[in-house]
C-alpha positions as a Markdown table, in Angstrom:
| # | Residue | x | y | z |
|---|---|---|---|---|
| 1 | Met | 76.5 | 87.6 | 156.5 |
| 2 | Thr | 78.2 | 90.8 | 155.5 |
| 3 | Glu | 77.4 | 92.1 | 152.0 |
| 4 | Pro | 80.4 | 92.7 | 149.8 |
| 5 | Thr | 81.3 | 96.3 | 149.3 |
| 6 | Gln | 82.3 | 97.8 | 146.0 |
| 7 | Glu | 85.5 | 99.9 | 146.0 |
| 8 | Ser | 85.1 | 103.4 | 144.7 |
| 9 | Met | 86.6 | 104.2 | 141.3 |
| 10 | Gln | 89.9 | 106.2 | 141.7 |
| 11 | Thr | 90.5 | 109.2 | 139.5 |
| 12 | Tyr | 94.0 | 110.2 | 138.5 |
| 13 | Ser | 95.1 | 113.5 | 136.9 |
| 14 | Arg | 97.5 | 114.0 | 134.1 |
| 15 | Gly | 100.1 | 115.3 | 136.5 |
| 16 | Gln | 99.9 | 112.2 | 138.6 |
| 17 | Ile | 100.1 | 109.9 | 135.5 |
| 18 | Glu | 103.1 | 111.8 | 134.1 |
| 19 | Gln | 105.0 | 111.2 | 137.3 |
| 20 | Val | 104.8 | 107.4 | 136.9 |
| 21 | Val | 104.7 | 106.7 | 133.2 |
| 22 | Gly | 107.2 | 107.8 | 130.6 |
| 23 | Leu | 109.5 | 106.6 | 127.8 |
| 24 | Asp | 111.5 | 103.9 | 129.7 |
| 25 | Ala | 112.6 | 100.4 | 129.1 |
| 26 | Thr | 109.7 | 98.8 | 131.1 |
| 27 | Ala | 107.1 | 100.8 | 129.2 |
| 28 | Leu | 108.7 | 99.8 | 126.0 |
| 29 | Gly | 108.6 | 96.1 | 127.0 |
| 30 | Thr | 104.9 | 96.5 | 128.0 |
| 31 | Ile | 104.0 | 97.7 | 124.5 |
| 32 | Arg | 106.2 | 95.1 | 122.8 |
| 33 | Asp | 104.5 | 92.3 | 124.9 |
| 34 | Ala | 101.1 | 93.7 | 123.9 |
| 35 | Phe | 102.0 | 93.3 | 120.2 |
| 36 | Ile | 103.3 | 89.8 | 120.8 |
| 37 | Ala | 100.0 | 88.9 | 122.6 |
| 38 | Leu | 98.1 | 90.3 | 119.6 |
| 39 | Gly | 100.2 | 88.2 | 117.2 |
| 40 | Gln | 99.6 | 85.1 | 119.4 |
| 41 | Gly | 95.8 | 85.5 | 119.1 |
| 42 | Lys | 95.5 | 86.3 | 122.8 |
| 43 | Val | 93.8 | 89.6 | 122.3 |
| 44 | Val | 90.1 | 90.6 | 121.8 |
| 45 | Gln | 90.2 | 93.9 | 119.9 |
| 46 | Pro | 87.0 | 95.2 | 118.3 |
| 47 | Pro | 87.1 | 97.8 | 115.5 |
| 48 | Ile | 87.6 | 101.4 | 116.3 |
| 49 | Leu | 84.4 | 103.3 | 117.0 |
| 50 | Ser | 84.6 | 106.7 | 115.2 |
| 51 | Met | 82.2 | 109.6 | 115.2 |
| 52 | Ala | 82.5 | 112.9 | 113.2 |
| 53 | Ile | 81.2 | 116.1 | 114.6 |
| 54 | Glu | 81.5 | 118.1 | 111.4 |
| 55 | Glu | 80.0 | 121.4 | 112.5 |
| 56 | Ala | 82.8 | 121.8 | 115.1 |
| 57 | Asn | 85.5 | 120.3 | 112.9 |
| 58 | Gly | 85.8 | 117.5 | 115.4 |
| 59 | Glu | 86.0 | 113.8 | 115.7 |
| 60 | Val | 85.9 | 111.2 | 118.5 |
| 61 | Asp | 87.5 | 107.8 | 118.5 |
| 62 | Val | 86.9 | 105.0 | 121.0 |
| 63 | Lys | 89.4 | 102.1 | 121.3 |
| 64 | Thr | 89.6 | 99.1 | 123.5 |
| 65 | Ala | 91.1 | 95.6 | 123.8 |
| 66 | His | 91.3 | 92.7 | 126.3 |
| 67 | Ile | 94.6 | 90.9 | 126.7 |
| 68 | Gln | 94.1 | 87.4 | 128.0 |
| 69 | Gly | 95.7 | 87.0 | 131.5 |
| 70 | Leu | 95.8 | 90.8 | 132.2 |
| 71 | Lys | 93.9 | 91.9 | 135.3 |
| 72 | His | 92.4 | 95.0 | 133.6 |
| 73 | Phe | 91.2 | 96.3 | 130.3 |
| 74 | Ala | 90.8 | 99.9 | 129.2 |
| 75 | Ile | 88.4 | 101.9 | 127.1 |
| 76 | Lys | 89.9 | 105.0 | 125.7 |
| 77 | Ile | 87.8 | 108.0 | 124.5 |
| 78 | Ser | 89.9 | 110.3 | 122.3 |
| 79 | Pro | 88.4 | 113.5 | 120.9 |
| 80 | Gly | 90.1 | 115.7 | 118.3 |
| 81 | Phe | 88.6 | 119.2 | 117.8 |
| 82 | Phe | 90.8 | 121.0 | 115.3 |
| 83 | Asn | 89.4 | 124.5 | 115.7 |
| 84 | Asn | 90.5 | 124.5 | 119.3 |
| 85 | Pro | 94.0 | 126.2 | 118.8 |
| 86 | Ala | 92.2 | 129.4 | 117.7 |
| 87 | Arg | 90.5 | 129.3 | 121.1 |
| 88 | Gly | 93.7 | 128.7 | 123.0 |
| 89 | Leu | 92.7 | 125.1 | 123.6 |
| 90 | Pro | 94.5 | 121.9 | 122.6 |
| 91 | Ser | 93.2 | 120.1 | 119.6 |
| 92 | Leu | 93.6 | 116.6 | 121.1 |
| 93 | Asn | 92.3 | 115.4 | 124.4 |
| 94 | Gly | 91.1 | 112.2 | 125.9 |
| 95 | Leu | 90.8 | 109.9 | 128.9 |
| 96 | Met | 90.8 | 106.2 | 129.7 |
| 97 | Val | 88.5 | 104.2 | 132.0 |
| 98 | Val | 90.1 | 101.0 | 133.4 |
| 99 | Phe | 87.9 | 98.0 | 134.3 |
| 100 | Ser | 88.6 | 94.8 | 136.1 |
| 101 | Ala | 88.8 | 91.9 | 133.6 |
| 102 | Glu | 87.4 | 89.6 | 136.3 |
| 103 | Thr | 84.3 | 91.5 | 137.5 |
| 104 | Gly | 83.8 | 94.3 | 134.9 |
| 105 | Leu | 83.8 | 96.9 | 137.7 |
| 106 | Ala | 85.3 | 100.3 | 136.9 |
| 107 | Lys | 88.6 | 100.6 | 138.8 |
| 108 | Ala | 90.1 | 103.9 | 137.7 |
| 109 | Leu | 89.6 | 107.0 | 135.5 |
| 110 | Leu | 92.8 | 108.1 | 134.0 |
| 111 | Asp | 92.2 | 111.7 | 133.1 |
| 112 | Asp | 95.4 | 112.0 | 131.1 |
| 113 | Gly | 94.4 | 114.5 | 128.4 |
| 114 | Gly | 95.8 | 112.2 | 125.7 |
| 115 | Tyr | 99.2 | 111.8 | 127.4 |
| 116 | Leu | 99.1 | 108.0 | 127.5 |
| 117 | Thr | 98.2 | 107.9 | 123.9 |
| 118 | Ala | 101.2 | 110.0 | 123.0 |
| 119 | Ile | 103.5 | 107.8 | 125.0 |
| 120 | Arg | 102.2 | 104.5 | 123.7 |
| 121 | Thr | 102.3 | 105.8 | 120.1 |
| 122 | Ala | 106.0 | 106.7 | 120.5 |
| 123 | Leu | 106.8 | 103.4 | 122.1 |
| 124 | Ala | 105.1 | 101.5 | 119.3 |
| 125 | Gly | 107.4 | 103.4 | 116.9 |
| 126 | Ala | 110.4 | 102.2 | 118.8 |
| 127 | Val | 109.1 | 98.6 | 118.8 |
| 128 | Ala | 108.7 | 98.8 | 115.0 |
| 129 | Ala | 112.1 | 100.3 | 114.5 |
| 130 | Glu | 113.8 | 97.8 | 116.8 |
| 131 | Ala | 112.2 | 95.0 | 114.7 |
| 132 | Leu | 112.7 | 96.4 | 111.3 |
| 133 | Ser | 115.6 | 98.9 | 111.1 |
| 134 | Arg | 119.3 | 98.1 | 110.7 |
| 135 | Pro | 120.8 | 97.6 | 114.2 |
| 136 | Asp | 123.6 | 100.1 | 113.3 |
| 137 | Ser | 121.1 | 102.9 | 112.4 |
| 138 | Lys | 122.4 | 106.2 | 113.7 |
| 139 | Arg | 120.8 | 108.9 | 111.5 |
| 140 | Val | 117.1 | 109.9 | 111.7 |
| 141 | Ala | 115.0 | 112.0 | 109.4 |
| 142 | Leu | 111.9 | 113.5 | 111.0 |
| 143 | Ile | 109.1 | 114.6 | 108.8 |
| 144 | Gly | 107.0 | 116.8 | 111.1 |
| 145 | Ala | 108.1 | 118.9 | 114.0 |
| 146 | Gly | 105.3 | 118.5 | 116.6 |
| 147 | Glu | 105.1 | 116.8 | 119.9 |
| 148 | Gln | 104.8 | 113.3 | 118.5 |
| 149 | Ala | 107.9 | 113.8 | 116.3 |
| 150 | Ser | 109.8 | 114.7 | 119.5 |
| 151 | Leu | 108.5 | 111.7 | 121.4 |
| 152 | Gln | 109.2 | 109.3 | 118.5 |
| 153 | Leu | 112.8 | 110.4 | 118.5 |
| 154 | Glu | 113.1 | 110.0 | 122.3 |
| 155 | Ala | 111.6 | 106.6 | 122.3 |
| 156 | Leu | 113.8 | 105.5 | 119.3 |
| 157 | Arg | 116.8 | 106.2 | 121.5 |
| 158 | Leu | 115.8 | 103.3 | 123.7 |
| 159 | Val | 116.5 | 100.9 | 120.9 |
| 160 | Arg | 119.1 | 102.6 | 118.6 |
| 161 | Asp | 122.2 | 104.7 | 119.2 |
| 162 | Ile | 121.1 | 107.8 | 117.4 |
| 163 | Glu | 123.8 | 110.4 | 116.6 |
| 164 | Ser | 122.2 | 112.9 | 114.2 |
| 165 | Val | 118.7 | 114.1 | 113.2 |
| 166 | Asp | 117.4 | 115.9 | 110.1 |
| 167 | Val | 114.0 | 117.5 | 110.3 |
| 168 | Trp | 111.5 | 118.9 | 107.8 |
| 169 | Ala | 108.3 | 120.8 | 108.6 |
| 170 | Arg | 105.8 | 122.7 | 106.5 |
| 171 | Asp | 106.4 | 125.7 | 108.7 |
| 172 | Lys | 110.1 | 126.4 | 108.2 |
| 173 | Glu | 110.4 | 128.5 | 111.3 |
| 174 | Arg | 108.9 | 125.7 | 113.4 |
| 175 | Gly | 111.3 | 123.2 | 111.9 |
| 176 | Glu | 114.3 | 125.5 | 112.8 |
| 177 | Arg | 113.0 | 126.0 | 116.3 |
| 178 | Phe | 112.5 | 122.3 | 116.7 |
| 179 | Ala | 116.1 | 121.7 | 115.6 |
| 180 | Arg | 117.5 | 124.2 | 118.0 |
| 181 | Asp | 115.5 | 122.9 | 121.0 |
| 182 | Thr | 116.2 | 119.3 | 120.3 |
| 183 | Glu | 119.9 | 119.7 | 119.8 |
| 184 | Gln | 120.1 | 121.6 | 123.1 |
| 185 | Arg | 117.9 | 119.2 | 125.0 |
| 186 | Leu | 119.2 | 115.8 | 123.7 |
| 187 | Gly | 122.8 | 116.7 | 122.8 |
| 188 | Leu | 122.4 | 115.4 | 119.2 |
| 189 | Thr | 123.4 | 117.1 | 115.9 |
| 190 | Val | 120.1 | 118.3 | 114.5 |
| 191 | Arg | 119.6 | 120.1 | 111.2 |
| 192 | Ser | 116.5 | 121.7 | 109.6 |
| 193 | His | 115.9 | 121.3 | 105.9 |
| 194 | Asp | 113.6 | 123.0 | 103.3 |
| 195 | Ser | 113.4 | 120.0 | 101.1 |
| 196 | Leu | 111.9 | 116.5 | 101.7 |
| 197 | His | 114.5 | 115.0 | 99.4 |
| 198 | Ala | 117.3 | 116.6 | 101.4 |
| 199 | Val | 116.0 | 115.6 | 104.8 |
| 200 | Cys | 115.8 | 111.9 | 103.7 |
| 201 | Gln | 118.9 | 111.4 | 101.6 |
| 202 | Asn | 121.3 | 110.3 | 104.4 |
| 203 | Ala | 118.7 | 108.7 | 106.7 |
| 204 | Asp | 118.9 | 105.2 | 108.3 |
| 205 | Ile | 115.4 | 105.7 | 109.8 |
| 206 | Ile | 112.7 | 108.0 | 108.5 |
| 207 | Ile | 109.7 | 108.9 | 110.8 |
| 208 | Thr | 106.7 | 110.7 | 109.4 |
| 209 | Ala | 104.6 | 112.3 | 112.1 |
| 210 | Thr | 102.2 | 114.7 | 110.4 |
| 211 | Pro | 98.4 | 115.1 | 109.9 |
| 212 | Ser | 98.9 | 115.4 | 106.2 |
| 213 | His | 96.0 | 114.7 | 103.8 |
| 214 | Thr | 98.3 | 114.4 | 100.8 |
| 215 | Pro | 101.2 | 112.0 | 100.4 |
| 216 | Leu | 104.6 | 113.4 | 101.4 |
| 217 | Leu | 107.1 | 110.6 | 100.9 |
| 218 | Glu | 107.8 | 109.0 | 97.6 |
| 219 | Tyr | 109.9 | 105.8 | 97.0 |
| 220 | Ser | 112.5 | 107.8 | 95.0 |
| 221 | Met | 113.3 | 109.7 | 98.2 |
| 222 | Leu | 114.3 | 106.6 | 100.1 |
| 223 | Pro | 118.0 | 105.7 | 100.4 |
| 224 | Glu | 119.1 | 102.1 | 100.4 |
| 225 | Gly | 118.6 | 100.2 | 103.6 |
| 226 | Val | 116.3 | 102.7 | 105.2 |
| 227 | His | 113.5 | 102.0 | 107.5 |
| 228 | Val | 110.3 | 104.2 | 107.5 |
| 229 | Thr | 107.9 | 104.5 | 110.3 |
| 230 | Ala | 104.7 | 106.3 | 109.2 |
| 231 | Met | 102.4 | 107.1 | 112.1 |
| 232 | Gly | 100.4 | 110.1 | 111.0 |
| 233 | Ser | 97.6 | 108.4 | 109.1 |
| 234 | Asp | 94.9 | 107.4 | 111.6 |
| 235 | Ser | 91.7 | 108.4 | 109.8 |
| 236 | Pro | 90.3 | 108.0 | 106.3 |
| 237 | Glu | 91.3 | 111.4 | 105.0 |
| 238 | Lys | 94.9 | 111.3 | 106.2 |
| 239 | Arg | 97.8 | 109.9 | 104.1 |
| 240 | Glu | 101.6 | 110.4 | 104.3 |
| 241 | Leu | 103.0 | 107.8 | 101.8 |
| 242 | Glu | 102.7 | 107.6 | 98.0 |
| 243 | Ala | 101.5 | 104.2 | 96.8 |
| 244 | Asp | 105.0 | 103.3 | 95.4 |
| 245 | Val | 106.5 | 103.4 | 98.9 |
| 246 | Leu | 104.2 | 100.5 | 99.8 |
| 247 | Thr | 104.5 | 98.5 | 96.5 |
| 248 | Asp | 108.2 | 98.9 | 95.9 |
| 249 | Cys | 109.6 | 98.5 | 99.4 |
| 250 | Asp | 111.0 | 95.1 | 100.4 |
| 251 | Tyr | 108.7 | 94.7 | 103.4 |
| 252 | Phe | 105.5 | 96.5 | 104.4 |
| 253 | Val | 104.4 | 96.0 | 108.0 |
| 254 | Cys | 101.4 | 97.4 | 109.8 |
| 255 | Asp | 100.1 | 97.2 | 113.4 |
| 256 | Ser | 96.7 | 96.1 | 112.1 |
| 257 | Arg | 95.9 | 95.3 | 108.5 |
| 258 | Ala | 92.2 | 95.9 | 109.0 |
| 259 | Gln | 92.9 | 99.4 | 110.5 |
| 260 | Ser | 95.5 | 100.2 | 107.8 |
| 261 | Glu | 92.9 | 99.4 | 105.1 |
| 262 | Ile | 90.4 | 101.9 | 106.6 |
| 263 | Asn | 92.5 | 104.5 | 108.4 |
| 264 | Gly | 96.1 | 103.9 | 107.4 |
| 265 | Glu | 98.3 | 103.8 | 104.3 |
| 266 | Leu | 96.7 | 100.7 | 102.7 |
| 267 | Lys | 93.5 | 102.7 | 101.9 |
| 268 | Gly | 95.4 | 104.6 | 99.3 |
| 269 | Leu | 96.1 | 101.6 | 97.0 |
| 270 | Asp | 94.0 | 100.7 | 94.0 |
| 271 | Glu | 93.2 | 97.0 | 93.3 |
| 272 | Asp | 96.4 | 96.3 | 91.3 |
| 273 | Gln | 98.6 | 98.1 | 93.8 |
| 274 | Ala | 97.1 | 96.2 | 96.7 |
| 275 | Lys | 97.9 | 92.9 | 94.9 |
| 276 | Ala | 101.5 | 94.0 | 94.5 |
| 277 | Cys | 101.9 | 94.8 | 98.2 |
| 278 | Glu | 102.7 | 91.9 | 100.5 |
| 279 | Val | 101.5 | 92.9 | 104.0 |
| 280 | Tyr | 102.9 | 91.7 | 107.4 |
| 281 | Glu | 101.5 | 92.5 | 110.8 |
| 282 | Leu | 104.0 | 93.6 | 113.5 |
| 283 | Gly | 102.5 | 91.4 | 116.2 |
| 284 | Asn | 102.8 | 88.3 | 114.1 |
| 285 | Leu | 106.5 | 89.0 | 113.3 |
| 286 | Leu | 107.3 | 89.5 | 117.0 |
| 287 | Ala | 105.3 | 86.5 | 118.1 |
| 288 | Asp | 107.1 | 84.3 | 115.6 |
| 289 | Gly | 110.5 | 85.8 | 116.4 |
| 290 | Arg | 111.0 | 86.6 | 112.8 |
| 291 | Arg | 113.4 | 89.4 | 111.9 |
| 292 | Leu | 113.0 | 90.4 | 108.2 |
| 293 | Arg | 116.5 | 91.8 | 107.8 |
| 294 | Glu | 118.1 | 88.6 | 108.9 |
| 295 | Gly | 116.6 | 86.6 | 106.0 |
| 296 | Glu | 113.9 | 84.0 | 105.7 |
| 297 | Lys | 113.7 | 81.1 | 108.0 |
| 298 | Asn | 114.8 | 77.9 | 106.2 |
| 299 | Arg | 114.3 | 74.6 | 108.1 |
| 300 | Gly | 115.1 | 76.2 | 111.4 |
| 301 | Glu | 118.2 | 78.1 | 110.1 |
| 302 | Gln | 118.7 | 81.6 | 108.9 |
| 303 | Thr | 119.8 | 81.9 | 105.3 |
| 304 | Glu | 122.6 | 84.3 | 104.5 |
| 305 | Thr | 121.2 | 87.3 | 102.6 |
| 306 | Ala | 122.5 | 90.8 | 101.8 |
| 307 | Thr | 119.9 | 92.7 | 103.8 |
| 308 | Asp | 121.6 | 96.1 | 104.3 |
| 309 | Thr | 120.0 | 97.5 | 101.2 |
| 310 | Arg | 116.5 | 96.4 | 102.0 |
| 311 | Ile | 113.8 | 99.0 | 102.6 |
| 312 | Thr | 111.2 | 98.4 | 105.3 |
| 313 | Val | 108.1 | 100.4 | 106.0 |
| 314 | Ala | 105.8 | 100.3 | 109.1 |
| 315 | Asp | 102.4 | 101.9 | 109.1 |
| 316 | Leu | 101.1 | 102.5 | 112.7 |
| 317 | Thr | 97.5 | 103.5 | 113.0 |
| 318 | Gly | 97.3 | 103.0 | 116.8 |
| 319 | Thr | 95.6 | 100.0 | 118.4 |
| 320 | Gly | 93.4 | 99.3 | 121.4 |
| 321 | Val | 95.8 | 96.7 | 122.7 |
| 322 | Gln | 98.4 | 99.5 | 123.2 |
| 323 | Asp | 95.9 | 101.5 | 125.2 |
| 324 | Thr | 95.0 | 98.6 | 127.5 |
| 325 | Ala | 98.7 | 97.8 | 128.0 |
| 326 | Ile | 99.8 | 101.4 | 128.8 |
| 327 | Ala | 96.7 | 102.0 | 131.0 |
| 328 | Ser | 97.4 | 98.8 | 133.0 |
| 329 | Leu | 101.0 | 99.8 | 133.5 |
| 330 | Ala | 99.9 | 103.3 | 134.6 |
| 331 | Leu | 97.4 | 101.9 | 137.1 |
| 332 | Ala | 99.9 | 99.5 | 138.6 |
| 333 | Arg | 102.4 | 102.2 | 139.1 |
| 334 | Leu | 99.9 | 104.6 | 140.5 |
| 335 | Ala | 98.7 | 102.0 | 143.0 |
| 336 | Gln | 102.2 | 101.4 | 144.1 |
| 337 | Arg | 102.5 | 105.1 | 144.9 |
């Protein structure tokens, strides 16, 4: 009798992964389906494992999840060492190990350097905007001018017909450079602003993509009918939204309430504010087919409500189910090649 042989684990570089995974409709659907599975209770997702390496101004997060019915699951290791730019090194890094969900054997090492995390984060922003923003949204305000701000904008264009962009960054020169480059690359009208009030005043969608430790966005800055996607707060010390944004908006939605209370915007609320904030989870809304801007479900019918002035807010801390979903897509496409 021949003994079964174990296949060797494949290793794929960032360059190989970039060739097969990007911001496309299939990848968007993969992340949307992952949130739906989460909302349906078909996901095992343990809490994030976080470790600080204080002497090097570093941190490491480990995320994972198993989606029932999926052939693989991924474990992502994501270091952030924030003194690295002074050494000419990137501050964020990472890789994913993909395992068989049937045998537990390691199938692939995706040495992506954080690329897949950036892609799945941008796609999650698009999923949230598709579910929560007005369908006719055309004007975007970007708070932050880094890589993720750019990716969020590109992913958003998969679900909304964007015409103009306003951007604010702490570094004025960086914001202006971002505006010039984005206008040339995407063919949109892009303006840089010195003031947060100015950048927000005409927005249909506001995206905050910063590592800020102090709140940037106040409720008074938000125009009627706007949708806000906040994705910068992913650790206990980070925060982008003032408490009144959460308590005074019409709908506050997060990718994971448990994570938002530890790493996201909910951690900034005191007891009274927390009681005043009704919280929805994105996966539950998608699984139920519930669209908040179309009114509440009433005996199987949609009630007619004036929804254009409603303000919606999404807090995205990044979930393990997104990592397993995007890693599984990457492995399938790499195998095809």
